[in-house]
Amino acid sequence: GSERFEFSRWEDVTEDRINIEQQGVTRVHLFKTFVCGDPRTQQQFDRQFELLKLKHKNKDVHVDAGVSLEVAQFVKRVTVTANPDGMAPWWMSAAIFIFCTSIGFSFPYRWMFTRMTKKCELNIVKKIYK
């Protein structure tokens, strides 16, 4: 089984910021985590988690408990450009990709995409309060 932990408010405490190149395209891999903002919230979270584990401990020999963070419409990967007009380079258009794929050049296109773009990660951290 699973349960939701309800909280009343949150604040963004993300420390890292992505460094978008002045020229070109950056591929960003996004992660999401949370921390409890005060001792009261942490105690209530821990209590609810312990009760959940107790509730399900006799249902199977191999019971595993964990915490996951669900965010509606969260996207794990995005591609951003530093171009003022927001446009991607010409070779990143859907037409070029479809053309390369149709003539069997999908692998070279993907190799070029990887070589011509920068990659970074961003961990988005939310501090929650009960």
PDB file of C-alpha atoms in Angstrom:
ATOM      1  CA  GLY A   1       0.000   0.000   0.000  1.00  0.00           C
ATOM      2  CA  SER A   2       0.905   3.621  -0.204  1.00  0.00           C
ATOM      3  CA  GLU A   3      -0.075   6.808   1.545  1.00  0.00           C
ATOM      4  CA  ARG A   4       0.261  10.496   0.857  1.00  0.00           C
ATOM      5  CA  PHE A   5       1.913  12.852   3.283  1.00  0.00           C
ATOM      6  CA  GLU A   6      -0.076  16.060   3.276  1.00  0.00           C
ATOM      7  CA  PHE A   7       1.701  19.348   3.944  1.00  0.00           C
ATOM      8  CA  SER A   8       0.465  22.922   4.120  1.00  0.00           C
ATOM      9  CA  ARG A   9       3.276  24.816   2.411  1.00  0.00           C
ATOM     10  CA  TRP A  10       6.649  24.462   0.761  1.00  0.00           C
ATOM     11  CA  GLU A  11       9.611  26.568  -0.300  1.00  0.00           C
ATOM     12  CA  ASP A  12      12.229  26.028  -2.957  1.00  0.00           C
ATOM     13  CA  VAL A  13      15.700  25.516  -1.457  1.00  0.00           C
ATOM     14  CA  THR A  14      17.443  24.336  -4.611  1.00  0.00           C
ATOM     15  CA  GLU A  15      21.114  25.284  -4.300  1.00  0.00           C
ATOM     16  CA  ASP A  16      22.528  24.292  -7.658  1.00  0.00           C
ATOM     17  CA  ARG A  17      21.844  26.351 -10.706  1.00  0.00           C
ATOM     18  CA  ILE A  18      22.498  25.212 -14.219  1.00  0.00           C
ATOM     19  CA  ASN A  19      25.147  26.976 -16.255  1.00  0.00           C
ATOM     20  CA  ILE A  20      23.797  27.315 -19.763  1.00  0.00           C
ATOM     21  CA  GLU A  21      26.496  27.786 -22.354  1.00  0.00           C
ATOM     22  CA  GLN A  22      26.552  31.168 -24.094  1.00  0.00           C
ATOM     23  CA  GLN A  23      26.308  29.362 -27.419  1.00  0.00           C
ATOM     24  CA  GLY A  24      24.573  26.106 -28.198  1.00  0.00           C
ATOM     25  CA  VAL A  25      22.250  23.731 -26.442  1.00  0.00           C
ATOM     26  CA  THR A  26      22.269  22.169 -22.971  1.00  0.00           C
ATOM     27  CA  ARG A  27      20.598  18.891 -22.019  1.00  0.00           C
ATOM     28  CA  VAL A  28      19.365  19.051 -18.419  1.00  0.00           C
ATOM     29  CA  HIS A  29      18.542  15.954 -16.341  1.00  0.00           C
ATOM     30  CA  LEU A  30      16.216  16.973 -13.503  1.00  0.00           C
ATOM     31  CA  PHE A  31      15.869  15.238 -10.136  1.00  0.00           C
ATOM     32  CA  LYS A  32      13.449  16.036  -7.328  1.00  0.00           C
ATOM     33  CA  THR A  33      13.825  15.666  -3.556  1.00  0.00           C
ATOM     34  CA  PHE A  34      12.326  17.126  -0.425  1.00  0.00           C
ATOM     35  CA  VAL A  35      13.363  17.851   3.136  1.00  0.00           C
ATOM     36  CA  CYS A  36      11.210  18.543   6.177  1.00  0.00           C
ATOM     37  CA  GLY A  37      11.361  22.208   7.103  1.00  0.00           C
ATOM     38  CA  ASP A  38      11.034  21.895  10.863  1.00  0.00           C
ATOM     39  CA  PRO A  39      11.181  19.254  13.641  1.00  0.00           C
ATOM     40  CA  ARG A  40       7.375  19.022  13.860  1.00  0.00           C
ATOM     41  CA  THR A  41       7.058  18.151  10.178  1.00  0.00           C
ATOM     42  CA  GLN A  42       9.928  15.639  10.411  1.00  0.00           C
ATOM     43  CA  GLN A  43       8.316  13.937  13.438  1.00  0.00           C
ATOM     44  CA  GLN A  44       4.935  13.677  11.739  1.00  0.00           C
ATOM     45  CA  PHE A  45       6.517  12.361   8.548  1.00  0.00           C
ATOM     46  CA  ASP A  46       8.537   9.742  10.464  1.00  0.00           C
ATOM     47  CA  ARG A  47       5.470   8.726  12.487  1.00  0.00           C
ATOM     48  CA  GLN A  48       3.289   8.287   9.398  1.00  0.00           C
ATOM     49  CA  PHE A  49       6.028   6.266   7.672  1.00  0.00           C
ATOM     50  CA  GLU A  50       6.488   3.976  10.709  1.00  0.00           C
ATOM     51  CA  LEU A  51       2.722   3.420  10.962  1.00  0.00           C
ATOM     52  CA  LEU A  52       2.587   2.536   7.274  1.00  0.00           C
ATOM     53  CA  LYS A  53       5.369  -0.035   7.714  1.00  0.00           C
ATOM     54  CA  LEU A  54       3.655  -1.535  10.779  1.00  0.00           C
ATOM     55  CA  LYS A  55       0.335  -1.729   8.923  1.00  0.00           C
ATOM     56  CA  HIS A  56       1.873  -3.805   6.097  1.00  0.00           C
ATOM     57  CA  LYS A  57       4.632  -5.747   7.861  1.00  0.00           C
ATOM     58  CA  ASN A  58       2.697  -9.064   8.054  1.00  0.00           C
ATOM     59  CA  LYS A  59       1.380  -9.054   4.495  1.00  0.00           C
ATOM     60  CA  ASP A  60       4.422 -10.768   2.971  1.00  0.00           C
ATOM     61  CA  VAL A  61       7.835 -12.091   3.923  1.00  0.00           C
ATOM     62  CA  HIS A  62       9.545  -9.681   1.530  1.00  0.00           C
ATOM     63  CA  VAL A  63       8.123  -6.251   2.283  1.00  0.00           C
ATOM     64  CA  ASP A  64      10.115  -3.210   1.283  1.00  0.00           C
ATOM     65  CA  ALA A  65       9.248   0.319   2.299  1.00  0.00           C
ATOM     66  CA  GLY A  66      10.404   3.479   0.605  1.00  0.00           C
ATOM     67  CA  VAL A  67       9.584   7.100  -0.003  1.00  0.00           C
ATOM     68  CA  SER A  68       8.875   8.599  -3.394  1.00  0.00           C
ATOM     69  CA  LEU A  69       8.056  12.109  -4.458  1.00  0.00           C
ATOM     70  CA  GLU A  70       5.318  12.487  -7.034  1.00  0.00           C
ATOM     71  CA  VAL A  71       4.967  15.822  -8.824  1.00  0.00           C
ATOM     72  CA  ALA A  72       2.257  16.259 -11.442  1.00  0.00           C
ATOM     73  CA  GLN A  73       3.643  16.972 -14.929  1.00  0.00           C
ATOM     74  CA  PHE A  74       7.259  16.686 -13.756  1.00  0.00           C
ATOM     75  CA  VAL A  75       9.611  16.236 -16.716  1.00  0.00           C
ATOM     76  CA  LYS A  76      12.906  14.412 -16.064  1.00  0.00           C
ATOM     77  CA  ARG A  77      14.794  15.721 -19.073  1.00  0.00           C
ATOM     78  CA  VAL A  78      14.696  19.031 -20.910  1.00  0.00           C
ATOM     79  CA  THR A  79      16.806  20.630 -23.593  1.00  0.00           C
ATOM     80  CA  VAL A  80      17.430  24.361 -23.397  1.00  0.00           C
ATOM     81  CA  THR A  81      19.119  26.865 -25.659  1.00  0.00           C
ATOM     82  CA  ALA A  82      20.925  30.085 -24.811  1.00  0.00           C
ATOM     83  CA  ASN A  83      19.843  31.694 -28.078  1.00  0.00           C
ATOM     84  CA  PRO A  84      17.965  34.955 -27.382  1.00  0.00           C
ATOM     85  CA  ASP A  85      15.204  33.943 -29.788  1.00  0.00           C
ATOM     86  CA  GLY A  86      14.813  30.558 -28.063  1.00  0.00           C
ATOM     87  CA  MET A  87      15.329  28.692 -31.318  1.00  0.00           C
ATOM     88  CA  ALA A  88      17.370  25.515 -31.566  1.00  0.00           C
ATOM     89  CA  PRO A  89      20.074  25.172 -34.246  1.00  0.00           C
ATOM     90  CA  TRP A  90      18.843  24.241 -37.737  1.00  0.00           C
ATOM     91  CA  TRP A  91      20.184  20.687 -37.508  1.00  0.00           C
ATOM     92  CA  MET A  92      17.940  19.982 -34.485  1.00  0.00           C
ATOM     93  CA  SER A  93      14.688  20.414 -36.399  1.00  0.00           C
ATOM     94  CA  ALA A  94      12.186  17.571 -36.604  1.00  0.00           C
ATOM     95  CA  ALA A  95      12.566  17.518 -40.390  1.00  0.00           C
ATOM     96  CA  ILE A  96      16.338  16.904 -40.196  1.00  0.00           C
ATOM     97  CA  PHE A  97      15.859  14.199 -37.574  1.00  0.00           C
ATOM     98  CA  ILE A  98      13.185  12.433 -39.654  1.00  0.00           C
ATOM     99  CA  PHE A  99      15.337  12.683 -42.781  1.00  0.00           C
ATOM    100  CA  CYS A 100      18.395  11.221 -41.015  1.00  0.00           C
ATOM    101  CA  THR A 101      16.299   8.430 -39.514  1.00  0.00           C
ATOM    102  CA  SER A 102      14.679   7.583 -42.859  1.00  0.00           C
ATOM    103  CA  ILE A 103      18.058   7.124 -44.587  1.00  0.00           C
ATOM    104  CA  GLY A 104      19.489   5.045 -41.732  1.00  0.00           C
ATOM    105  CA  PHE A 105      21.541   7.820 -40.132  1.00  0.00           C
ATOM    106  CA  SER A 106      19.778   7.758 -36.772  1.00  0.00           C
ATOM    107  CA  PHE A 107      22.928   6.680 -34.922  1.00  0.00           C
ATOM    108  CA  PRO A 108      25.198   9.338 -36.488  1.00  0.00           C
ATOM    109  CA  TYR A 109      22.558  11.995 -35.790  1.00  0.00           C
ATOM    110  CA  ARG A 110      22.315  10.975 -32.141  1.00  0.00           C
ATOM    111  CA  TRP A 111      26.124  10.893 -31.874  1.00  0.00           C
ATOM    112  CA  MET A 112      26.314  14.417 -33.305  1.00  0.00           C
ATOM    113  CA  PHE A 113      23.537  15.562 -30.957  1.00  0.00           C
ATOM    114  CA  THR A 114      25.488  14.240 -27.964  1.00  0.00           C
ATOM    115  CA  ARG A 115      28.776  15.776 -29.147  1.00  0.00           C
ATOM    116  CA  MET A 116      27.285  19.182 -29.993  1.00  0.00           C
ATOM    117  CA  THR A 117      25.387  19.673 -26.735  1.00  0.00           C
ATOM    118  CA  LYS A 118      26.412  20.104 -23.121  1.00  0.00           C
ATOM    119  CA  LYS A 119      24.918  17.915 -20.385  1.00  0.00           C
ATOM    120  CA  CYS A 120      24.181  18.889 -16.781  1.00  0.00           C
ATOM    121  CA  GLU A 121      22.053  17.801 -13.847  1.00  0.00           C
ATOM    122  CA  LEU A 122      19.845  19.804 -11.507  1.00  0.00           C
ATOM    123  CA  ASN A 123      18.443  18.535  -8.216  1.00  0.00           C
ATOM    124  CA  ILE A 124      15.292  20.457  -7.334  1.00  0.00           C
ATOM    125  CA  VAL A 125      14.830  20.524  -3.539  1.00  0.00           C
ATOM    126  CA  LYS A 126      11.613  21.525  -1.799  1.00  0.00           C
ATOM    127  CA  LYS A 127      11.386  22.142   1.939  1.00  0.00           C
ATOM    128  CA  ILE A 128       7.955  21.110   3.211  1.00  0.00           C
ATOM    129  CA  TYR A 129       6.014  22.161   6.306  1.00  0.00           C
ATOM    130  CA  LYS A 130       3.028  20.441   7.904  1.00  0.00           C
TER     131      LYS A 130
END
